[in-house]
Amino acid sequence: MRTATTVTTVWPDATALAHAAAHLIVDISNKAVQQKGYCSIALSGGSTPKLLFSLLATAPYKNNIPWKKIYFAFGDERFVPPTSDDSNYKMAMDSMLSLVPVPKKNILAVETVKLKPEQSAKHYENELSKFITKKHPFDLVLLGIGEEGHTASIFPNSPLLEDKKKVRSTWVEEKQMQRISFTLSFINQAKQVAFLVSGAGKAAILKTLKSAKGKKLPAARVQATKTTYWFLDEAAANLGV
Ligand code: 6PG
């Protein structure tokens, strides 16, 4: 059994961080397609990944990714229509997926209109199981981190920290929003995870994660089976002071 590793890199700014993550995605996607004929990636939401997604949709990255052989899903989704500016699906479509030759059938969105949250979580889990198995887990799950240590839609003390299902619907009090999210257990089944953490606003939580108290926070409990990458910029890594 290979031991899991963590790789932390610090980049001068958000743009350099996005380029570094883009290089990783080129590498992971091509290796996965060579090894098993396809690649599976779960995208994160929020604002940080936008720059990475835009980079991936432009040369040189766009021309070096096997788009037609990648399956995309979402690590979490706000329970809003896909036309809403709060939708992670809309953000990913607008900044990347509508600009690259990925087959529409390979993009698994969370159903947030025709189904109620609980039904949607079950439906999403069933659809995921068609291409994500114990033998073939996600090649990569992208994640961000919130200032109180959440990741995906797993907030401190969330039941999703101990839940053994893959996907759950959850009310997020901190955001006053219904979410659909991977559980910690499902995220940790991924082969690789990459956190993108940018900006001075994340410096405090990154410091906390290293403390005894911080170790219990959702983001601190993520560990991919092969490698967990932390892409930080200097502002978040607090190298400026
Ligand atoms: C979401 C994300 C969430 C995000 C963090 C960081 O749906 O909002 O999945 O977990 O990654 O909140 O968000 P920012 O990148 O906007 O700081």
XYZ file of C-alpha atoms and ligand atoms in Angstrom:
258
model
C 0.000 0.000 0.000
C 1.647 3.278 -1.104
C 1.868 5.879 1.713
C -0.034 9.092 1.204
C 2.067 12.229 0.761
C 1.466 15.964 1.057
C 3.169 18.469 -1.240
C 2.972 22.157 -0.312
C 4.252 24.815 -2.705
C 4.211 28.600 -2.323
C 3.918 30.910 -5.337
C 4.528 34.664 -5.631
C 0.888 35.478 -6.423
C -2.480 34.072 -7.516
C -1.477 33.977 -11.185
C 1.672 31.940 -10.553
C -0.373 29.634 -8.303
C -2.926 29.092 -11.071
C -0.197 28.289 -13.614
C 1.332 25.740 -11.227
C -2.037 24.065 -10.703
C -2.670 24.089 -14.454
C 0.606 22.233 -15.020
C -0.472 19.618 -12.470
C -3.795 19.142 -14.251
C -2.071 18.682 -17.620
C 0.170 16.065 -16.015
C -2.561 14.207 -14.105
C -5.056 14.168 -16.992
C -2.577 12.836 -19.553
C -1.197 10.195 -17.189
C -4.718 9.005 -16.240
C -5.791 8.725 -19.895
C -2.611 6.803 -20.737
C -3.178 4.448 -17.800
C -6.938 3.801 -17.948
C -8.321 5.589 -20.970
C -10.020 8.424 -19.091
C -9.534 10.946 -16.315
C -11.987 12.062 -13.615
C -11.809 15.479 -11.981
C -14.092 17.059 -9.378
C -14.079 20.846 -9.593
C -14.222 23.192 -6.634
C -16.348 26.304 -6.392
C -15.980 29.770 -4.978
C -13.783 32.455 -6.530
C -10.235 31.084 -6.292
C -10.481 28.465 -9.074
C -11.796 30.968 -11.674
C -8.299 32.040 -12.718
C -7.157 28.406 -13.013
C -10.218 27.504 -15.104
C -9.628 30.449 -17.449
C -5.984 29.444 -17.873
C -6.948 25.837 -18.687
C -9.295 27.118 -21.396
C -6.470 29.015 -23.134
C -3.208 28.020 -24.844
C -0.869 26.395 -24.033
C -2.858 24.371 -21.463
C -5.973 24.070 -23.633
C -3.982 22.324 -26.356
C -2.304 19.893 -23.943
C -5.310 18.433 -22.135
C -7.239 15.339 -23.400
C -10.613 17.100 -22.936
C -12.644 14.435 -24.751
C -11.507 11.810 -22.232
C -12.134 13.728 -19.020
C -15.205 13.355 -16.797
C -15.976 16.450 -14.738
C -18.064 16.599 -11.581
C -18.375 19.070 -8.700
C -17.071 18.543 -5.163
C -19.955 20.634 -3.953
C -22.742 22.788 -5.320
C -24.955 25.511 -3.994
C -28.613 24.443 -4.299
C -29.460 27.191 -6.796
C -30.453 27.084 -10.484
C -27.570 26.566 -12.950
C -28.255 30.069 -14.238
C -27.553 31.631 -10.836
C -24.321 33.575 -10.312
C -23.951 31.517 -7.103
C -23.796 28.267 -9.090
C -20.426 26.494 -9.135
C -21.584 24.772 -12.336
C -22.213 28.173 -13.982
C -18.810 29.485 -12.885
C -17.034 26.413 -14.304
C -19.064 26.504 -17.547
C -18.487 30.223 -18.095
C -14.748 30.193 -17.288
C -13.764 26.849 -18.827
C -16.171 24.045 -19.736
C -18.069 25.972 -22.442
C -14.745 26.996 -24.035
C -13.108 23.552 -24.401
C -14.076 20.379 -26.347
C -15.283 18.343 -23.369
C -18.381 16.312 -24.362
C -21.466 17.653 -22.542
C -22.294 14.085 -21.443
C -18.969 14.032 -19.559
C -19.984 16.937 -17.318
C -21.940 15.711 -14.312
C -23.813 18.625 -12.772
C -25.835 18.463 -9.579
C -29.583 18.583 -10.361
C -30.793 21.688 -8.518
C -34.072 22.375 -10.331
C -36.074 19.186 -10.985
C -35.247 17.436 -7.684
C -35.412 18.349 -4.011
C -32.051 18.477 -2.151
C -32.211 15.018 -0.590
C -33.329 13.417 -3.862
C -30.677 15.393 -5.751
C -27.921 14.128 -3.458
C -29.045 10.516 -4.023
C -29.310 11.075 -7.798
C -25.869 12.717 -7.930
C -24.316 9.847 -5.949
C -25.896 7.289 -8.309
C -24.630 9.136 -11.377
C -21.114 9.468 -9.873
C -21.027 5.728 -9.198
C -21.202 5.122 -12.961
C -17.597 6.297 -13.369
C -16.187 6.574 -9.879
C -15.558 3.243 -8.176
C -13.266 1.922 -5.425
C -10.991 0.656 -8.218
C -11.178 3.919 -10.149
C -11.581 6.800 -7.646
C -11.326 10.439 -8.699
C -7.946 11.154 -10.236
C -8.181 14.662 -8.824
C -10.481 16.594 -6.499
C -9.930 20.357 -6.455
C -10.717 22.081 -3.173
C -10.647 25.506 -1.583
C -10.674 26.451 2.076
C -12.895 28.870 3.932
C -11.663 31.244 6.649
C -13.099 29.004 9.358
C -11.571 25.843 7.882
C -14.391 24.464 5.735
C -13.738 22.718 2.458
C -16.280 21.783 -0.189
C -19.456 22.325 1.860
C -18.099 20.573 4.918
C -18.057 23.136 7.707
C -16.692 22.685 11.248
C -18.730 20.070 13.207
C -20.612 19.081 10.024
C -22.158 15.577 10.000
C -20.391 15.179 6.621
C -17.148 14.742 8.559
C -18.198 11.285 9.772
C -20.795 10.331 7.132
C -19.798 7.228 5.144
C -21.995 8.038 2.131
C -20.404 9.748 -0.897
C -22.723 12.724 -1.273
C -25.094 14.516 1.107
C -27.424 17.473 1.071
C -26.606 19.839 3.901
C -27.951 23.137 5.261
C -24.994 25.496 5.808
C -25.943 27.880 8.633
C -22.825 29.982 8.078
C -23.910 30.714 4.497
C -27.687 30.408 5.043
C -27.689 28.113 2.035
C -28.603 24.550 1.058
C -25.647 22.714 -0.439
C -24.923 19.330 -2.035
C -21.436 18.133 -1.109
C -19.022 15.258 -1.173
C -18.442 13.861 2.314
C -14.954 13.878 3.861
C -14.841 10.096 3.466
C -15.534 10.373 -0.275
C -13.007 13.186 -0.787
C -10.382 11.043 0.976
C -10.984 8.197 -1.476
C -9.573 10.407 -4.256
C -6.171 9.533 -5.660
C -5.084 13.175 -5.572
C -6.482 16.321 -4.051
C -5.302 19.872 -4.764
C -6.129 22.787 -2.480
C -5.912 26.237 -4.061
C -5.397 28.851 -1.336
C -4.813 32.456 -2.309
C -4.844 35.826 -0.564
C -4.010 37.335 2.812
C -7.515 36.478 4.020
C -6.486 32.805 4.201
C -3.237 33.342 6.154
C -4.909 33.017 9.564
C -6.732 29.765 8.791
C -3.592 28.235 7.294
C -1.763 28.992 10.550
C -4.664 27.545 12.587
C -4.651 24.336 10.551
C -1.165 23.613 11.895
C -2.296 23.902 15.540
C -3.765 21.094 17.658
C -7.211 22.742 17.455
C -6.850 23.168 13.706
C -6.203 19.485 13.121
C -9.891 18.768 13.733
C -11.086 21.240 11.076
C -12.531 19.813 7.840
C -9.725 21.030 5.556
C -7.088 19.618 7.915
C -8.686 16.158 7.736
C -8.409 15.856 3.953
C -5.823 13.315 2.830
C -5.904 11.805 -0.648
C -4.790 8.215 -1.006
C -1.750 9.191 -3.118
C -0.959 12.923 -2.883
C -2.546 15.989 -1.336
C -1.238 19.163 -2.973
C -1.466 22.546 -1.259
C -0.949 25.410 -3.728
C -0.492 28.618 -1.734
C 0.432 32.131 -2.742
C 2.768 34.207 -0.580
C -0.073 36.310 0.776
C -1.864 33.219 2.095
C 1.374 31.650 3.303
C 1.964 34.957 5.103
C 5.452 35.369 3.726
C 4.854 39.044 3.192
C 5.575 39.933 6.839
C -17.958 26.747 -2.516
C -16.643 26.027 -2.424
C -15.997 26.348 -1.117
C -14.812 27.214 -1.487
C -14.253 27.920 -0.289
C -13.197 28.945 -0.732
O -18.906 26.188 -3.083
O -17.989 27.902 -2.080
O -16.649 24.766 -2.739
O -15.570 25.254 -0.360
O -13.806 26.394 -2.086
O -15.322 28.592 0.362
O -13.853 29.869 -1.554
P -13.029 31.066 -2.247
O -12.141 30.437 -3.262
O -14.103 31.918 -2.877
O -12.265 31.755 -1.142
